[in-house]
Amino acid sequence: MTQITLSKRINELLVLAVLDSGPAHGYQIALSVEERTAGAFSFQHGTLYPILHRLEAEGRVRGEWHGRGRRRKTYEITEAGRAELTSGAAELERQFRALLGLLRGTHAA
Amino acid sequence: MRREHPLARVEREVKLAPHHRLDLVREVDADVRAMQAEMERRGYSPAEARREAIRRLVPAGEVVEQLEDRHAPGLGRWLRTDGRSLQADGRADRVTRLGVGGAAMLGGAVGIVATVRPGLSGTAMALSWALVIVFALLVANLARVAVQLWVRGDLRARQRRLFWARHAGLIVAAVALGAVGAAWEGYQVLTNTGQVDSSALLAWETAGTMAHFAATGLAAAIFGLFGWLSVSPRLIADQEIERRITEFFAQDRARLTLNISASSIHESKGEP
């Protein structure tokens, strides 16, 4: 599996989590992430697009163009994306538990 | 002062194939408009709403590079492999330069085999070598176009014109060298009339050398022309998409001009 940084991984999971509730445009994903995390996470300077395009290329989300003239792109999660979200969330939970345990001095080696 | 579309700079700077640039510009523009409308609904002033939407959605800095990595052609992505590291140490550039150099050397070698023949006179030999160099340059030019299109993915109109001007010049040079070489061989024989009288065989050989020169020059020119023809479908497709990108920004400018005139009419009438 490709090595990606933790922040990239979190961003991917944030996008997948938003799309798990239904198809959305890019801007809706950005706003939803900000709202649902009470501003703890936000996408700035278009950081959302490389993530969306990577997920699309990997088949974890599906992008579709709609409308004529000024066309808009809608994204929806795929089955592979849902599986990734479940496994990714579990993995992240394990990592954060370990991290918090270490930070709070309660981690049992 | 004319206000520039916030995506115009991104479109200019991002090194992507035109169809990726068009998709990116369309996607981000639609999102910026929708987010601006959403922000206005939430109580932001139009100017603030637009600023916020642009700040969140318009790619800048490292994001542009990430998009380049994501949408680079397959070969280009493979050369970049681990993203920045390959780019940073310039290995990708070195590999493409080596490729172009290798193609030019191969072209030169083919040119030597086809053109340079033992027994040619000093001037004819110099013309032969010039033809070899022209052929190698034609191959190198085509290789550079191919690298831009299929490795880097981005060959802008200005560069395209430059490559074509160089290519056309080389094609003309090949034909000219072939013609001059042939004429020189003929001239040599004509100024040495004794040799022509002495042997019909020599005249026949001279005709052969003249034909060889002319044919080699013509062959190099045909190679150049067909080489360019082989990349033309991609160039034409790119040009068409670039026209649509220009149209996209022109429409935006026209709409902006209309908005400005409408608001100045309102202001002059004292309307809000």
Tab-separated table of C-alpha atoms in Angstrom:
chain	number	residue	atom	x	y	z
A	1	MET	CA	0.000	0.000	0.000
A	2	THR	CA	1.175	3.510	-0.777
A	3	GLN	CA	2.655	5.280	2.236
A	4	ILE	CA	0.710	8.443	2.977
A	5	THR	CA	1.026	10.854	5.843
A	6	LEU	CA	-1.393	10.778	8.770
A	7	SER	CA	-2.909	14.136	7.861
A	8	LYS	CA	-3.575	12.938	4.322
A	9	ARG	CA	-5.165	9.796	5.715
A	10	ILE	CA	-7.388	11.835	8.037
A	11	ASN	CA	-8.404	14.136	5.178
A	12	GLU	CA	-9.328	11.156	3.030
A	13	LEU	CA	-11.426	9.663	5.797
A	14	LEU	CA	-13.125	13.016	6.438
A	15	VAL	CA	-14.149	13.206	2.778
A	16	LEU	CA	-15.319	9.596	2.749
A	17	ALA	CA	-17.295	10.155	5.972
A	18	VAL	CA	-19.129	13.144	4.477
A	19	LEU	CA	-19.872	11.275	1.253
A	20	ASP	CA	-21.136	8.303	3.270
A	21	SER	CA	-24.179	10.467	4.111
A	22	GLY	CA	-24.927	11.080	0.426
A	23	PRO	CA	-23.570	12.500	-2.842
A	24	ALA	CA	-22.190	16.035	-2.660
A	25	HIS	CA	-20.376	18.724	-4.638
A	26	GLY	CA	-16.835	19.669	-3.655
A	27	TYR	CA	-17.867	22.858	-1.844
A	28	GLN	CA	-20.539	20.951	0.114
A	29	ILE	CA	-17.914	18.474	1.266
A	30	ALA	CA	-15.658	21.329	2.401
A	31	LEU	CA	-18.439	23.073	4.305
A	32	SER	CA	-19.770	19.845	5.781
A	33	VAL	CA	-16.357	18.799	7.122
A	34	GLU	CA	-15.981	22.187	8.774
A	35	GLU	CA	-19.448	22.074	10.310
A	36	ARG	CA	-19.402	18.461	11.433
A	37	THR	CA	-16.012	18.836	13.115
A	38	ALA	CA	-16.965	22.204	14.647
A	39	GLY	CA	-14.166	23.869	12.722
A	40	ALA	CA	-11.453	21.484	13.979
A	41	PHE	CA	-10.797	20.433	10.382
A	42	SER	CA	-11.166	22.587	7.320
A	43	PHE	CA	-9.942	22.538	3.739
A	44	GLN	CA	-8.083	25.657	2.622
A	45	HIS	CA	-6.559	26.711	-0.709
A	46	GLY	CA	-8.180	23.913	-2.661
A	47	THR	CA	-6.580	21.098	-0.627
A	48	LEU	CA	-9.831	19.208	-1.107
A	49	TYR	CA	-9.352	18.646	-4.842
A	50	PRO	CA	-6.159	16.541	-4.886
A	51	ILE	CA	-7.795	14.355	-2.231
A	52	LEU	CA	-11.043	13.991	-4.166
A	53	HIS	CA	-9.211	13.295	-7.411
A	54	ARG	CA	-6.980	10.713	-5.759
A	55	LEU	CA	-9.970	8.947	-4.204
A	56	GLU	CA	-11.700	9.046	-7.574
A	57	ALA	CA	-8.666	7.585	-9.373
A	58	GLU	CA	-8.472	4.822	-6.766
A	59	GLY	CA	-12.171	4.026	-7.216
A	60	ARG	CA	-13.191	4.946	-3.692
A	61	VAL	CA	-15.440	7.773	-4.845
A	62	ARG	CA	-17.210	8.293	-8.154
A	63	GLY	CA	-17.287	11.752	-9.725
A	64	GLU	CA	-19.988	12.689	-12.222
A	65	TRP	CA	-20.516	15.847	-14.260
A	66	HIS	CA	-24.013	17.284	-14.401
A	67	GLY	CA	-25.732	20.029	-16.351
A	68	ARG	CA	-24.940	21.877	-19.562
A	69	GLY	CA	-23.028	25.101	-20.003
A	70	ARG	CA	-21.720	25.635	-16.480
A	71	ARG	CA	-21.275	21.987	-15.530
A	72	ARG	CA	-20.873	20.834	-11.947
A	73	LYS	CA	-19.242	17.755	-10.541
A	74	THR	CA	-20.901	15.577	-7.916
A	75	TYR	CA	-19.102	12.917	-5.925
A	76	GLU	CA	-20.494	9.793	-4.319
A	77	ILE	CA	-18.872	7.083	-2.278
A	78	THR	CA	-18.382	3.601	-3.769
A	79	GLU	CA	-18.457	0.238	-2.023
A	80	ALA	CA	-14.646	0.275	-1.961
A	81	GLY	CA	-14.828	3.705	-0.332
A	82	ARG	CA	-17.229	2.461	2.342
A	83	ALA	CA	-14.965	-0.478	3.128
A	84	GLU	CA	-12.009	1.908	3.289
A	85	LEU	CA	-13.922	4.212	5.625
A	86	THR	CA	-14.739	1.371	8.024
A	87	SER	CA	-11.231	-0.060	8.112
A	88	GLY	CA	-9.606	3.381	8.133
A	89	ALA	CA	-11.733	4.591	11.034
A	90	ALA	CA	-10.887	1.487	13.073
A	91	GLU	CA	-7.179	1.871	12.289
A	92	LEU	CA	-7.209	5.562	13.172
A	93	GLU	CA	-9.033	4.866	16.424
A	94	ARG	CA	-6.378	2.333	17.392
A	95	GLN	CA	-3.573	4.765	16.541
A	96	PHE	CA	-5.145	7.653	18.441
A	97	ARG	CA	-5.853	5.485	21.493
A	98	ALA	CA	-2.200	4.527	21.545
A	99	LEU	CA	-1.129	8.138	21.062
A	100	LEU	CA	-3.414	9.478	23.773
A	101	GLY	CA	-2.350	6.668	26.088
A	102	LEU	CA	1.258	7.680	25.591
A	103	LEU	CA	0.536	11.381	26.046
A	104	ARG	CA	-1.445	10.789	29.229
A	105	GLY	CA	1.031	8.292	30.584
A	106	THR	CA	-1.524	5.460	30.770
A	107	HIS	CA	-0.166	3.426	27.918
A	108	ALA	CA	0.661	-0.124	28.949
A	109	ALA	CA	3.626	-1.405	26.987
B	1	MET	CA	-8.271	47.985	-14.168
B	2	ARG	CA	-9.520	44.634	-15.462
B	3	ARG	CA	-10.101	42.118	-12.673
B	4	GLU	CA	-8.644	38.712	-13.376
B	5	HIS	CA	-10.597	35.519	-12.774
B	6	PRO	CA	-9.190	33.895	-9.611
B	7	LEU	CA	-8.600	30.674	-11.521
B	8	ALA	CA	-6.809	32.304	-14.456
B	9	ARG	CA	-3.497	32.309	-12.600
B	10	VAL	CA	-3.921	28.655	-11.569
B	11	GLU	CA	-4.727	27.708	-15.157
B	12	ARG	CA	-1.612	29.538	-16.356
B	13	GLU	CA	0.717	28.009	-13.791
B	14	VAL	CA	-0.470	24.428	-13.424
B	15	LYS	CA	1.449	22.010	-15.636
B	16	LEU	CA	-1.372	19.774	-16.777
B	17	ALA	CA	-2.796	18.585	-20.069
B	18	PRO	CA	-5.509	20.952	-21.371
B	19	HIS	CA	-8.415	18.571	-20.657
B	20	HIS	CA	-7.344	18.304	-16.999
B	21	ARG	CA	-6.973	22.095	-16.824
B	22	LEU	CA	-10.453	22.604	-18.289
B	23	ASP	CA	-12.015	20.092	-15.876
B	24	LEU	CA	-10.220	21.664	-12.917
B	25	VAL	CA	-11.219	25.207	-13.840
B	26	ARG	CA	-14.850	24.180	-14.415
B	27	GLU	CA	-15.089	22.176	-11.209
B	28	VAL	CA	-13.498	24.774	-8.940
B	29	ASP	CA	-15.358	27.676	-10.571
B	30	ALA	CA	-18.735	25.975	-10.088
B	31	ASP	CA	-17.850	25.192	-6.461
B	32	VAL	CA	-16.637	28.748	-5.770
B	33	ARG	CA	-19.897	30.192	-7.129
B	34	ALA	CA	-22.029	27.759	-5.138
B	35	MET	CA	-20.044	28.310	-1.945
B	36	GLN	CA	-20.249	32.079	-2.402
B	37	ALA	CA	-24.047	31.823	-2.718
B	38	GLU	CA	-24.159	29.605	0.386
B	39	MET	CA	-22.014	32.076	2.358
B	40	GLU	CA	-24.239	34.962	1.294
B	41	ARG	CA	-27.251	32.991	2.555
B	42	ARG	CA	-25.412	32.720	5.870
B	43	GLY	CA	-25.103	36.483	6.160
B	44	TYR	CA	-21.728	37.272	4.546
B	45	SER	CA	-21.565	40.273	2.231
B	46	PRO	CA	-21.048	39.292	-1.462
B	47	ALA	CA	-17.423	40.459	-1.376
B	48	GLU	CA	-16.668	38.603	1.874
B	49	ALA	CA	-18.488	35.506	0.654
B	50	ARG	CA	-16.456	35.459	-2.558
B	51	ARG	CA	-13.195	36.000	-0.686
B	52	GLU	CA	-13.995	33.132	1.689
B	53	ALA	CA	-14.988	30.805	-1.150
B	54	ILE	CA	-11.796	31.609	-3.054
B	55	ARG	CA	-9.643	31.144	0.045
B	56	ARG	CA	-11.117	27.727	0.725
B	57	LEU	CA	-11.370	26.345	-2.788
B	58	VAL	CA	-8.924	27.921	-5.255
B	59	PRO	CA	-5.751	25.794	-5.397
B	60	ALA	CA	-2.527	27.541	-4.455
B	61	GLY	CA	1.128	26.661	-3.833
B	62	GLU	CA	1.681	23.040	-2.901
B	63	VAL	CA	-1.868	22.068	-3.865
B	64	VAL	CA	-1.117	22.968	-7.481
B	65	GLU	CA	1.893	20.631	-7.355
B	66	GLN	CA	-0.236	17.874	-5.828
B	67	LEU	CA	-2.720	18.255	-8.676
B	68	GLU	CA	0.156	18.066	-11.174
B	69	ASP	CA	1.357	14.836	-9.537
B	70	ARG	CA	-2.147	13.389	-9.572
B	71	HIS	CA	-2.918	14.147	-13.210
B	72	ALA	CA	0.523	13.774	-14.805
B	73	PRO	CA	0.568	11.277	-17.714
B	74	GLY	CA	1.396	7.690	-16.700
B	75	LEU	CA	5.036	7.912	-17.796
B	76	GLY	CA	5.467	11.273	-16.085
B	77	ARG	CA	3.981	9.892	-12.855
B	78	TRP	CA	6.319	6.929	-13.005
B	79	LEU	CA	9.306	9.250	-13.416
B	80	ARG	CA	8.127	11.343	-10.477
B	81	THR	CA	7.464	8.167	-8.420
B	82	ASP	CA	7.804	9.526	-4.945
B	83	GLY	CA	6.602	12.987	-5.842
B	84	ARG	CA	8.836	15.797	-4.695
B	85	SER	CA	12.015	13.791	-4.093
B	86	LEU	CA	12.489	12.953	-7.756
B	87	GLN	CA	11.526	16.452	-8.823
B	88	ALA	CA	13.718	18.052	-6.194
B	89	ASP	CA	16.933	16.341	-7.196
B	90	GLY	CA	16.075	16.926	-10.851
B	91	ARG	CA	16.326	13.241	-11.719
B	92	ALA	CA	13.107	13.317	-13.743
B	93	ASP	CA	14.474	16.159	-15.840
B	94	ARG	CA	17.772	14.363	-16.320
B	95	VAL	CA	15.990	11.205	-17.446
B	96	THR	CA	13.921	13.121	-20.018
B	97	ARG	CA	17.013	15.024	-21.214
B	98	LEU	CA	18.847	11.708	-21.601
B	99	GLY	CA	15.892	10.349	-23.571
B	100	VAL	CA	15.908	13.316	-25.946
B	101	GLY	CA	19.714	13.137	-26.294
B	102	GLY	CA	19.569	9.389	-26.949
B	103	ALA	CA	16.907	9.843	-29.624
B	104	ALA	CA	18.984	12.565	-31.283
B	105	MET	CA	22.093	10.341	-31.262
B	106	LEU	CA	20.131	7.457	-32.740
B	107	GLY	CA	18.772	9.817	-35.397
B	108	GLY	CA	22.310	11.015	-36.088
B	109	ALA	CA	23.559	7.437	-36.430
B	110	VAL	CA	20.778	6.614	-38.910
B	111	GLY	CA	21.622	9.843	-40.738
B	112	ILE	CA	25.317	8.864	-40.968
B	113	VAL	CA	24.487	5.435	-42.373
B	114	ALA	CA	22.090	6.937	-44.926
B	115	THR	CA	24.040	10.016	-45.938
B	116	VAL	CA	27.791	9.878	-45.392
B	117	ARG	CA	29.550	7.857	-48.069
B	118	PRO	CA	33.271	7.374	-48.498
B	119	GLY	CA	34.838	9.083	-51.480
B	120	LEU	CA	32.798	12.262	-51.259
B	121	SER	CA	34.637	15.491	-51.947
B	122	GLY	CA	35.358	17.942	-49.100
B	123	THR	CA	32.327	20.186	-49.685
B	124	ALA	CA	30.007	17.266	-50.378
B	125	MET	CA	31.224	15.592	-47.177
B	126	ALA	CA	30.536	18.795	-45.205
B	127	LEU	CA	27.041	18.976	-46.718
B	128	SER	CA	26.462	15.328	-45.800
B	129	TRP	CA	27.413	15.970	-42.195
B	130	ALA	CA	25.193	19.044	-42.116
B	131	LEU	CA	22.328	16.853	-43.307
B	132	VAL	CA	23.133	14.347	-40.540
B	133	ILE	CA	22.988	17.154	-37.961
B	134	VAL	CA	19.685	18.447	-39.367
B	135	PHE	CA	18.230	14.927	-39.192
B	136	ALA	CA	19.431	14.507	-35.587
B	137	LEU	CA	17.899	17.888	-34.680
B	138	LEU	CA	14.591	16.867	-36.282
B	139	VAL	CA	14.552	13.709	-34.164
B	140	ALA	CA	15.481	15.699	-31.043
B	141	ASN	CA	12.741	18.253	-31.714
B	142	LEU	CA	10.135	15.524	-32.123
B	143	ALA	CA	11.401	13.787	-28.989
B	144	ARG	CA	11.057	17.035	-27.012
B	145	VAL	CA	7.494	17.507	-28.269
B	146	ALA	CA	6.720	13.905	-27.275
B	147	VAL	CA	8.227	14.471	-23.802
B	148	GLN	CA	6.132	17.608	-23.300
B	149	LEU	CA	2.967	15.845	-24.415
B	150	TRP	CA	3.324	12.388	-22.903
B	151	VAL	CA	5.664	12.856	-19.953
B	152	ARG	CA	4.966	16.374	-18.702
B	153	GLY	CA	1.485	16.483	-20.258
B	154	ASP	CA	1.544	20.201	-20.955
B	155	LEU	CA	2.565	21.867	-24.204
B	156	ARG	CA	1.301	25.438	-24.248
B	157	ALA	CA	0.415	27.303	-27.452
B	158	ARG	CA	3.534	29.494	-27.335
B	159	GLN	CA	5.867	26.503	-26.916
B	160	ARG	CA	3.939	24.627	-29.597
B	161	ARG	CA	4.500	27.472	-32.066
B	162	LEU	CA	8.180	27.560	-31.128
B	163	PHE	CA	8.603	23.812	-31.686
B	164	TRP	CA	6.758	24.005	-35.002
B	165	ALA	CA	8.814	27.004	-36.187
B	166	ARG	CA	12.002	25.092	-35.354
B	167	HIS	CA	10.687	21.946	-37.022
B	168	ALA	CA	9.603	23.789	-40.167
B	169	GLY	CA	13.019	25.466	-40.329
B	170	LEU	CA	14.745	22.090	-40.067
B	171	ILE	CA	12.522	20.586	-42.771
B	172	VAL	CA	13.379	23.456	-45.106
B	173	ALA	CA	17.079	23.086	-44.184
B	174	ALA	CA	16.980	19.346	-45.023
B	175	VAL	CA	15.454	19.986	-48.452
B	176	ALA	CA	17.873	22.856	-49.079
B	177	LEU	CA	20.926	20.799	-48.080
B	178	GLY	CA	19.789	17.908	-50.286
B	179	ALA	CA	19.324	20.289	-53.214
B	180	VAL	CA	22.625	22.098	-52.631
B	181	GLY	CA	24.465	18.773	-52.296
B	182	ALA	CA	22.980	17.480	-55.521
B	183	ALA	CA	23.711	20.737	-57.316
B	184	TRP	CA	27.275	20.735	-55.992
B	185	GLU	CA	27.930	17.238	-57.289
B	186	GLY	CA	26.561	18.231	-60.687
B	187	TYR	CA	28.574	21.424	-60.713
B	188	GLN	CA	31.767	19.536	-59.902
B	189	VAL	CA	31.307	17.316	-62.926
B	190	LEU	CA	30.298	20.144	-65.236
B	191	THR	CA	33.341	22.233	-64.331
B	192	ASN	CA	35.530	19.218	-64.928
B	193	THR	CA	34.393	18.533	-68.504
B	194	GLY	CA	37.313	16.255	-69.259
B	195	GLN	CA	36.024	13.671	-66.843
B	196	VAL	CA	32.536	13.736	-68.370
B	197	ASP	CA	33.938	13.224	-71.853
B	198	SER	CA	36.244	10.494	-70.682
B	199	SER	CA	33.681	8.253	-69.081
B	200	ALA	CA	29.948	7.789	-69.429
B	201	LEU	CA	30.187	5.597	-66.369
B	202	LEU	CA	31.477	8.512	-64.307
B	203	ALA	CA	28.560	10.636	-65.504
B	204	TRP	CA	26.210	7.869	-64.434
B	205	GLU	CA	27.903	7.691	-61.034
B	206	THR	CA	27.618	11.467	-60.670
B	207	ALA	CA	23.917	11.304	-61.468
B	208	GLY	CA	23.641	8.610	-58.786
B	209	THR	CA	25.393	10.773	-56.177
B	210	MET	CA	23.196	13.751	-57.092
B	211	ALA	CA	20.072	11.632	-56.769
B	212	HIS	CA	21.340	10.216	-53.488
B	213	PHE	CA	21.884	13.705	-52.062
B	214	ALA	CA	18.490	14.945	-53.217
B	215	ALA	CA	16.739	11.812	-51.974
B	216	THR	CA	18.407	11.954	-48.555
B	217	GLY	CA	17.433	15.591	-48.064
B	218	LEU	CA	13.902	14.831	-49.189
B	219	ALA	CA	13.725	11.736	-46.964
B	220	ALA	CA	14.781	13.789	-43.925
B	221	ALA	CA	12.119	16.383	-44.769
B	222	ILE	CA	9.446	13.720	-45.229
B	223	PHE	CA	10.476	12.127	-41.934
B	224	GLY	CA	10.121	15.518	-40.241
B	225	LEU	CA	6.745	16.170	-41.824
B	226	PHE	CA	5.325	12.756	-41.002
B	227	GLY	CA	6.802	12.919	-37.514
B	228	TRP	CA	4.926	16.159	-36.922
B	229	LEU	CA	1.805	14.682	-38.524
B	230	SER	CA	1.939	11.803	-36.044
B	231	VAL	CA	1.662	14.201	-33.080
B	232	SER	CA	-0.862	16.457	-34.831
B	233	PRO	CA	-4.045	14.706	-33.620
B	234	ARG	CA	-3.010	15.352	-30.007
B	235	LEU	CA	-1.959	18.935	-30.813
B	236	ILE	CA	-5.277	19.641	-32.557
B	237	ALA	CA	-7.248	18.165	-29.654
B	238	ASP	CA	-5.231	20.261	-27.176
B	239	GLN	CA	-5.795	23.389	-29.240
B	240	GLU	CA	-9.549	22.789	-29.284
B	241	ILE	CA	-9.638	22.370	-25.492
B	242	GLU	CA	-7.493	25.472	-25.013
B	243	ARG	CA	-10.010	27.378	-27.139
B	244	ARG	CA	-12.725	26.231	-24.727
B	245	ILE	CA	-10.620	27.367	-21.753
B	246	THR	CA	-10.185	30.813	-23.353
B	247	GLU	CA	-13.924	30.896	-24.053
B	248	PHE	CA	-14.628	30.022	-20.425
B	249	PHE	CA	-12.631	32.984	-19.117
B	250	ALA	CA	-13.995	35.293	-21.846
B	251	GLN	CA	-17.578	34.481	-20.801
B	252	ASP	CA	-16.675	35.291	-17.220
B	253	ARG	CA	-15.165	38.648	-18.278
B	254	ALA	CA	-18.281	39.455	-20.334
B	255	ARG	CA	-20.537	38.649	-17.374
B	256	LEU	CA	-18.383	40.789	-15.071
B	257	THR	CA	-18.540	43.730	-17.505
B	258	LEU	CA	-22.336	43.387	-17.638
B	259	ASN	CA	-22.547	43.330	-13.832
B	260	ILE	CA	-20.331	46.420	-13.541
B	261	SER	CA	-22.394	48.343	-16.149
B	262	ALA	CA	-25.646	47.309	-14.441
B	263	SER	CA	-24.394	48.472	-11.039
B	264	SER	CA	-23.139	51.804	-12.456
B	265	ILE	CA	-26.584	52.401	-14.030
B	266	HIS	CA	-28.178	51.730	-10.625
B	267	GLU	CA	-25.696	54.072	-8.933
B	268	SER	CA	-26.248	56.872	-11.470
B	269	LYS	CA	-30.019	56.566	-10.908
B	270	GLY	CA	-29.457	56.657	-7.173
B	271	GLU	CA	-30.877	53.151	-6.795
B	272	PRO	CA	-29.394	50.770	-4.233
